[in-house]
Every structure is written in C-alpha cells, then in structure tokens.
Short mmCIF file of C-alpha atoms in Angstrom, two decimals:
data_model
loop_
_atom_site.label_atom_id
_atom_site.label_comp_id
_atom_site.label_asym_id
_atom_site.label_seq_id
_atom_site.Cartn_x
_atom_site.Cartn_y
_atom_site.Cartn_z
CA MET A 1 132.29 84.27 101.93
CA ASN A 2 130.70 85.49 105.37
CA VAL A 3 128.41 83.55 107.53
CA PHE A 4 125.65 86.16 106.66
CA GLU A 5 126.36 85.76 103.10
CA LYS A 6 125.95 82.23 102.87
CA GLU A 7 122.61 82.25 105.07
CA PHE A 8 121.24 84.93 102.54
CA ASP A 9 122.66 83.62 99.33
CA PHE A 10 119.30 83.00 97.70
CA VAL A 11 119.29 86.87 98.00
CA LEU A 12 122.42 87.86 97.16
CA SER A 13 122.51 85.95 93.94
CA ARG A 14 119.43 87.73 92.50
CA ALA A 15 120.75 91.07 93.71
CA LYS A 16 124.16 90.58 91.97
CA SER A 17 122.19 89.31 88.71
CA LEU A 18 121.18 92.65 87.85
CA LYS A 19 122.45 94.04 84.64
CA ASN A 20 123.14 97.49 85.99
CA PRO A 21 123.08 98.47 89.55
CA ALA A 22 120.27 100.05 91.10
CA ARG A 23 120.23 103.72 92.27
CA VAL A 24 120.24 103.72 96.21
CA VAL A 25 118.69 106.98 97.47
CA VAL A 26 119.89 107.13 101.05
CA ALA A 27 117.68 109.60 103.10
CA GLY A 28 120.21 111.12 105.56
CA ALA A 29 123.27 109.52 104.64
CA ASP A 30 125.27 111.19 107.44
CA HIS A 31 125.39 108.37 109.67
CA GLU A 32 128.43 105.82 109.58
CA SER A 33 126.56 102.62 109.24
CA PHE A 34 124.41 103.60 106.41
CA ILE A 35 127.38 104.99 104.43
CA GLN A 36 129.43 101.69 105.03
CA ALA A 37 126.30 99.65 104.14
CA VAL A 38 125.51 101.28 100.93
CA PHE A 39 129.05 101.29 99.90
CA GLU A 40 129.21 97.34 100.58
CA ALA A 41 126.48 97.00 98.33
CA GLU A 42 128.26 99.08 95.87
CA ALA A 43 131.43 97.21 96.04
CA ALA A 44 129.09 93.87 95.53
CA GLY A 45 127.87 95.29 92.09
CA PHE A 46 124.32 95.83 92.83
CA ALA A 47 124.01 99.68 93.99
CA ILE A 48 125.05 103.00 93.20
CA PRO A 49 125.11 105.29 96.14
CA VAL A 50 122.61 108.25 96.13
CA LEU A 51 123.62 110.16 99.21
CA VAL A 52 120.98 112.66 100.35
CA GLY A 53 121.48 114.79 103.63
CA SER A 54 124.28 117.48 104.93
CA GLU A 55 127.12 117.93 102.65
CA GLU A 56 129.65 118.69 105.21
CA LYS A 57 128.61 115.57 107.27
CA ILE A 58 128.61 113.04 104.50
CA MET A 59 131.86 114.34 103.19
CA ALA A 60 133.47 113.76 106.61
CA LEU A 61 132.28 110.21 106.73
CA LEU A 62 133.32 109.69 103.33
CA GLU A 63 136.87 110.93 104.35
CA LYS A 64 136.88 108.88 107.45
CA PHE A 65 135.96 105.57 105.64
CA ASN A 66 138.25 106.19 102.53
CA LEU A 67 135.15 106.31 100.18
CA LYS A 68 135.51 109.64 98.44
CA ASP A 69 137.01 108.23 95.15
CA ARG A 70 134.14 105.52 95.08
CA ARG A 71 131.20 106.04 92.66
CA TYR A 72 128.42 107.79 94.15
CA GLN A 73 126.28 110.80 93.87
CA LEU A 74 125.74 113.73 96.31
CA CYS A 75 122.40 115.63 96.90
CA ALA A 76 123.14 118.06 99.36
CA VAL A 77 120.11 119.35 101.78
CA ASP A 78 120.18 122.47 103.86
CA GLU A 79 119.56 121.96 107.30
CA GLY A 80 115.97 122.36 108.13
CA GLU A 81 114.76 120.72 104.80
CA ASN A 82 112.80 117.45 104.82
CA VAL A 83 115.49 115.23 104.06
CA VAL A 84 113.21 112.04 103.38
CA GLN A 85 110.93 114.20 101.23
CA HIS A 86 114.17 115.29 98.90
CA ALA A 87 114.98 111.54 98.90
CA ILE A 88 111.54 110.80 97.60
CA ASP A 89 111.57 113.89 95.25
CA VAL A 90 114.81 112.45 93.77
CA ILE A 91 113.33 109.04 93.10
CA ASN A 92 110.25 110.69 91.53
CA LEU A 93 112.16 112.83 89.30
CA GLY A 94 113.51 109.35 88.09
CA MET A 95 116.99 109.67 89.65
CA GLY A 96 116.66 106.97 91.77
CA ASP A 97 115.23 103.02 92.12
CA ILE A 98 115.52 102.20 95.74
CA LEU A 99 114.74 104.19 98.91
CA MET A 100 116.65 103.67 102.04
CA ARG A 101 116.30 104.81 105.64
CA GLY A 102 119.28 106.60 106.80
CA ASN A 103 119.77 108.96 109.67
CA THR A 104 116.25 109.85 110.28
CA SER A 105 113.57 108.73 112.99
CA THR A 106 110.90 106.11 111.98
CA ARG A 107 108.10 108.45 112.16
CA ASP A 108 109.92 111.01 109.96
CA PHE A 109 110.90 108.41 107.55
CA LEU A 110 107.46 106.89 107.46
CA MET A 111 105.04 110.19 107.10
CA PRO A 112 106.35 111.36 103.63
CA ILE A 113 106.10 107.66 102.41
CA LEU A 114 102.53 107.35 103.56
CA HIS A 115 101.48 110.81 102.02
CA LYS A 116 99.23 110.21 98.90
CA GLY A 117 100.79 112.82 97.13
CA ASN A 118 104.22 111.01 96.73
CA LYS A 119 102.61 108.14 95.05
CA LEU A 120 104.39 105.31 96.80
CA ILE A 121 101.39 103.46 98.13
CA LYS A 122 100.67 100.30 95.75
CA ASN A 123 98.96 97.88 97.86
CA GLU A 124 96.01 98.13 100.25
CA VAL A 125 98.50 98.58 103.07
CA LEU A 126 102.34 99.23 103.72
CA SER A 127 103.92 96.77 106.08
CA GLU A 128 107.44 95.97 106.89
CA VAL A 129 108.91 92.57 106.37
CA ALA A 130 111.69 91.56 108.38
CA LEU A 131 113.65 88.54 107.29
CA ILE A 132 115.95 86.87 110.12
CA LYS A 133 118.18 83.70 110.18
CA VAL A 134 118.22 82.03 113.49
CA PRO A 135 120.96 79.23 114.47
CA TYR A 136 118.33 76.70 115.08
CA TYR A 137 116.27 77.08 112.19
CA ASP A 138 117.07 76.02 108.54
CA LYS A 139 115.37 78.90 106.76
CA VAL A 140 115.28 82.37 106.64
CA LEU A 141 112.11 83.49 108.35
CA ALA A 142 110.04 86.51 107.39
CA LEU A 143 108.02 88.49 110.05
CA SER A 144 105.50 90.84 109.62
CA ASP A 145 104.37 93.54 110.63
CA VAL A 146 107.06 94.84 112.61
CA SER A 147 106.93 98.49 112.38
CA MET A 148 103.82 100.09 110.41
CA ILE A 149 100.59 99.10 111.60
CA ILE A 150 100.38 99.21 115.54
CA HIS A 151 97.04 97.31 115.98
CA PRO A 152 96.02 95.88 112.34
CA SER A 153 92.46 94.47 111.88
CA ILE A 154 91.84 91.09 110.43
CA GLU A 155 91.52 92.55 107.14
CA GLN A 156 94.60 94.53 107.48
CA ARG A 157 96.14 91.30 108.54
CA LYS A 158 94.94 89.52 105.30
CA SER A 159 96.91 92.60 103.48
CA ILE A 160 99.80 92.06 105.18
CA ILE A 161 99.93 88.28 104.47
CA LYS A 162 99.69 89.62 100.65
CA ASN A 163 102.52 91.40 101.09
CA ILE A 164 104.70 88.92 102.53
CA VAL A 165 103.76 86.40 99.82
CA GLU A 166 104.78 89.31 97.34
CA VAL A 167 108.23 89.99 98.96
CA LEU A 168 108.85 86.27 99.18
CA SER A 169 107.94 85.45 95.56
CA HIS A 170 110.35 88.22 94.67
CA LEU A 171 112.89 86.25 96.45
CA GLY A 172 112.17 83.05 94.64
CA VAL A 173 110.20 81.65 97.49
CA GLU A 174 106.90 80.03 95.89
CA HIS A 175 103.76 79.24 97.92
CA PRO A 176 105.25 80.06 101.25
CA ASN A 177 103.99 78.52 104.37
CA ILE A 178 102.92 81.34 106.90
CA ALA A 179 102.13 80.94 110.58
CA VAL A 180 99.68 82.97 112.41
CA LEU A 181 101.52 83.69 115.63
CA SER A 182 99.40 83.13 118.88
CA LEU A 183 100.15 82.43 122.53
CA VAL A 184 98.39 79.19 122.30
CA GLU A 185 97.60 76.75 119.60
CA LYS A 186 93.72 76.22 120.61
CA PRO A 187 91.30 79.18 120.09
CA SER A 188 89.76 80.85 123.21
CA PHE A 189 87.20 83.49 123.43
CA HIS A 190 89.54 84.77 126.49
CA MET A 191 92.42 85.38 124.03
CA ARG A 192 91.69 87.68 121.34
CA ASP A 193 94.78 86.75 119.32
CA THR A 194 93.84 83.11 119.00
CA VAL A 195 90.21 83.75 117.61
CA GLU A 196 91.63 86.42 115.13
CA ALA A 197 94.36 83.69 114.08
CA GLN A 198 91.58 81.16 113.54
CA THR A 199 89.38 83.38 111.77
CA ILE A 200 92.15 84.33 109.33
CA ALA A 201 93.36 80.61 108.65
CA LEU A 202 89.63 79.40 108.31
CA SER A 203 88.82 82.60 106.07
CA HIS A 204 92.06 81.55 103.94
CA LYS A 205 90.63 78.15 103.36
CA GLN A 206 87.29 79.47 102.17
CA GLU A 207 88.77 82.12 100.07
CA PRO A 208 92.63 82.00 99.54
CA ILE A 209 94.08 85.21 100.59
CA ALA A 210 97.35 84.72 98.47
CA ASP A 211 99.47 81.78 97.13
CA CYS A 212 100.30 80.45 100.17
CA GLU A 213 99.36 78.06 103.06
CA VAL A 214 98.20 79.56 106.25
CA VAL A 215 98.03 78.18 109.72
CA GLY A 216 97.02 79.44 112.89
CA PRO A 217 96.78 79.86 115.98
CA ILE A 218 100.12 78.45 116.57
CA PRO A 219 102.98 79.66 119.37
CA TRP A 220 106.45 80.07 118.41
CA ASP A 221 107.82 76.82 119.77
CA LEU A 222 105.50 75.08 117.27
CA ILE A 223 106.20 77.09 114.55
CA VAL A 224 109.76 76.52 114.40
CA SER A 225 110.21 72.97 115.97
CA LYS A 226 108.95 69.63 114.84
CA GLU A 227 109.96 68.00 118.12
CA ALA A 228 107.88 70.72 120.15
CA ALA A 229 104.90 69.73 117.82
CA ARG A 230 105.58 65.98 118.52
CA LEU A 231 105.73 66.27 122.42
CA LYS A 232 102.81 68.59 122.27
CA ASN A 233 100.71 65.98 120.18
CA TYR A 234 100.14 69.01 117.62
CA ASN A 235 99.31 67.55 114.39
CA CYS A 236 100.70 69.61 111.53
CA ASP A 237 103.47 68.93 109.11
CA LEU A 238 104.48 72.23 108.39
CA CYS A 239 105.75 72.85 111.96
CA GLY A 240 109.45 73.51 111.46
CA GLU A 241 108.94 74.34 107.75
CA PHE A 242 107.17 77.72 107.99
CA ASP A 243 108.50 80.55 105.76
CA ALA A 244 107.11 83.40 107.49
CA VAL A 245 105.24 84.30 110.75
CA LEU A 246 102.16 86.85 110.66
CA MET A 247 102.28 88.78 113.89
CA PRO A 248 99.40 90.05 116.00
CA GLY A 249 100.85 93.26 116.22
CA VAL A 250 103.84 95.85 115.96
CA MET A 251 104.51 95.39 119.58
CA ALA A 252 104.95 91.52 119.14
CA GLY A 253 106.64 91.88 115.70
CA ASN A 254 109.22 94.52 116.70
CA THR A 255 109.88 93.05 120.08
CA VAL A 256 110.49 89.31 118.78
CA MET A 257 112.76 90.91 115.98
CA LYS A 258 114.75 92.83 118.26
CA VAL A 259 115.24 90.06 121.00
CA LEU A 260 116.76 88.03 118.42
CA LEU A 261 118.84 90.63 116.90
CA MET A 262 120.10 91.86 120.13
CA SER A 263 120.21 88.69 122.27
CA ALA A 264 120.58 85.83 119.75
CA ASN A 265 123.03 87.33 117.25
CA VAL A 266 120.67 86.78 114.31
CA ASN A 267 121.32 88.34 110.73
CA SER A 268 118.50 90.04 109.21
CA ALA A 269 117.34 92.43 106.61
CA GLY A 270 113.99 94.75 106.59
CA VAL A 271 112.02 96.18 103.91
CA ILE A 272 108.68 98.09 103.28
CA ALA A 273 106.50 95.89 101.17
CA GLY A 274 103.22 97.31 99.30
CA ALA A 275 105.08 100.17 98.09
CA SER A 276 105.79 101.04 94.14
CA ILE A 277 109.39 101.02 94.87
CA PRO A 278 111.70 98.57 97.09
CA ILE A 279 112.21 100.45 100.32
CA ALA A 280 115.24 99.48 102.74
CA VAL A 281 114.10 99.74 106.27
CA THR A 282 117.33 100.18 108.83
CA SER A 283 117.58 101.37 112.33
CA ARG A 284 120.09 103.69 113.45
CA SER A 285 121.52 101.27 115.94
CA SER A 286 121.54 98.48 113.08
CA SER A 287 124.72 96.70 111.91
CA VAL A 288 126.48 97.35 108.72
CA GLU A 289 125.61 93.68 107.81
CA HIS A 290 121.81 94.62 108.48
CA GLY A 291 121.78 97.53 105.68
CA PHE A 292 123.65 95.55 103.06
CA LEU A 293 121.34 92.73 103.41
CA SER A 294 118.17 95.16 103.43
CA LEU A 295 119.60 96.41 100.27
CA ALA A 296 120.24 93.05 98.66
CA VAL A 297 116.56 92.32 99.25
CA CYS A 298 115.56 95.48 97.70
CA ALA A 299 118.10 94.95 94.47
CA ALA A 300 116.69 91.47 94.25
CA MET A 301 113.13 92.94 94.32
CA PHE A 302 114.13 95.64 91.74
CA GLU A 303 115.54 92.92 89.56
CA TYR A 304 112.40 90.93 89.67
CA ASP A 305 110.45 93.82 88.78
CA LYS A 306 112.36 94.69 86.00
CA THR A 307 112.84 91.28 84.63
CA HIS A 308 108.86 90.85 84.81
CA LYS A 309 108.28 93.84 82.99
CA GLU A 310 110.71 93.16 80.08
#
C-alpha cells in the first residue's frame, strides 16, 4: 500500500465498499493527470469513467497510457461546446453519479455548477473542502473554503462549517473539532479576522451551528501543536486534535493549501460541499494521487448517501 493510501485509508475503505462502482463524469477528460486518476479509481473498483471532451484528444491519451481496453464511456463534445455543461447534462439525464473537474479553468467549471437551472445547489452555500495530510500532524485535516467564496460573510462562514461537518460525517468523522483560523488567538478590533472568529465561536456556543466543536480565534501553530499551546499558555485541550480549519477567506485557504501541497509534499483531496452530487475538484497542476483521492472522497460520499437512502 502506498503512503497516501495509508494516510487516507479511512476514505478508501468506504469508497471500495460500494456494491457497484460510481459513474464518474469527467468534464474535460483530455488531460493526462485526469485520465490517469479516473482509471486508477476504476482499477480500485469504485469508479466507471465517463469521459467528456474532445474524442480525438481523449483517444490519443487512452492510446498513450494503454487504457483503450479498459471499462469506460466516451461522450464526445465538439470544439466550442461547453464541456462542463455537457457533463452536467449527462448527470442530470441519469447517466452519471459524480462530477469531476477536468481540463477546464476554475471559473468555467464553477459557473455551470452555480447556475440555478442545473439544480446542483443543495445547501445554503457551496464551498470547497480540501483534505490534507501533513507529516507532523496525526489526522487528516479539512480546510475550507479554499476556492469558492472570496470574502465570505460571518453567516456564509457558518454555512461553510455546516458543509465541513457534512463532508466529514460522510467519511465517518463524527462531532469534529473545528478551528476558526486567525492571525492571533486574542481578539482585537484592529484585526477583523479575530473579531469575526470570536463572533462565530460565541455564536456556536449560544446556538450550535452544526454537530461539532468550534474554537476561535486561533492561529495555525496552536491548531496543530499541543506543545505550542503549552509554551504560549493557551488553555485548550483541542490543540493538536482539530479535524478541520475554517479559513477567513479564499486567499488564505488557497494559499495555505498550495504551500503545503507544493512545498511540504503533502497528500490531499478536494471536493465541493453543499451540492446535490459529489463533485471532485482538481487542478490541471494536481498530481494523479490528488485526483484519485478526490474521487475516493466523492465515492465515499456517494456510498454514504446510497446507504442512508436505502
């Protein structure tokens, strides 16, 4: 078993428990990392690739990676057509279960998802939950939001907490501990993020946002280290035990995630929470492992929904 498989074993075991593999609709499958990721998921037994995009380019990649004889469906899209909308149409016609971002820009991928006519919005807001495993931390950490809402309001951040809890519950993490990230741990009216973090934490104590614990304001060192908390005399038993980090905005969330991915060699997965279907979020610079793990999270969420509907 690879290192990333061990770190995300609690996700992979749920994904592989699917009685029938989920149909993964790749919006823009004409890119080598996405092709390899979805076929890794197919080999693991929890995905059937539904490849949407340029037939010529997709077939060339299948030939390059010796995948032509594997199990898949191909939905050819003519040049100039909206490949993401085509992929969503495939799902809305009942021909797919999971949507995966392929060779398309972030904006082009998100706009059709946010279009009300496509009926993919389930919760109050959509947000991306990134799952990361850093070497110095025992748990897989959920970070959100890292791509969707640029400057979320306090109410939107409460909704993001709900999305985090929903994703983690689908993965078997009950009553998670959520840290509200700030620059420092003491509220100061000079630092808006600390005041907002305190407001969110106090609001949760008065009326629970979701089935979780919420602590804030709290900086990164105290989130991940009990020793840092001891040295700074910060009295919180949850330091070093947090399951998720609520980000102050996309700039912070996306930067933290990419710094860890590119500089610390961490393994990760990304999903859009709050939608009516599981949506795997990948970047064109993402590794095959990132795409594979993102699909595993989506498959685990799909498995959870199927089990609880039956």
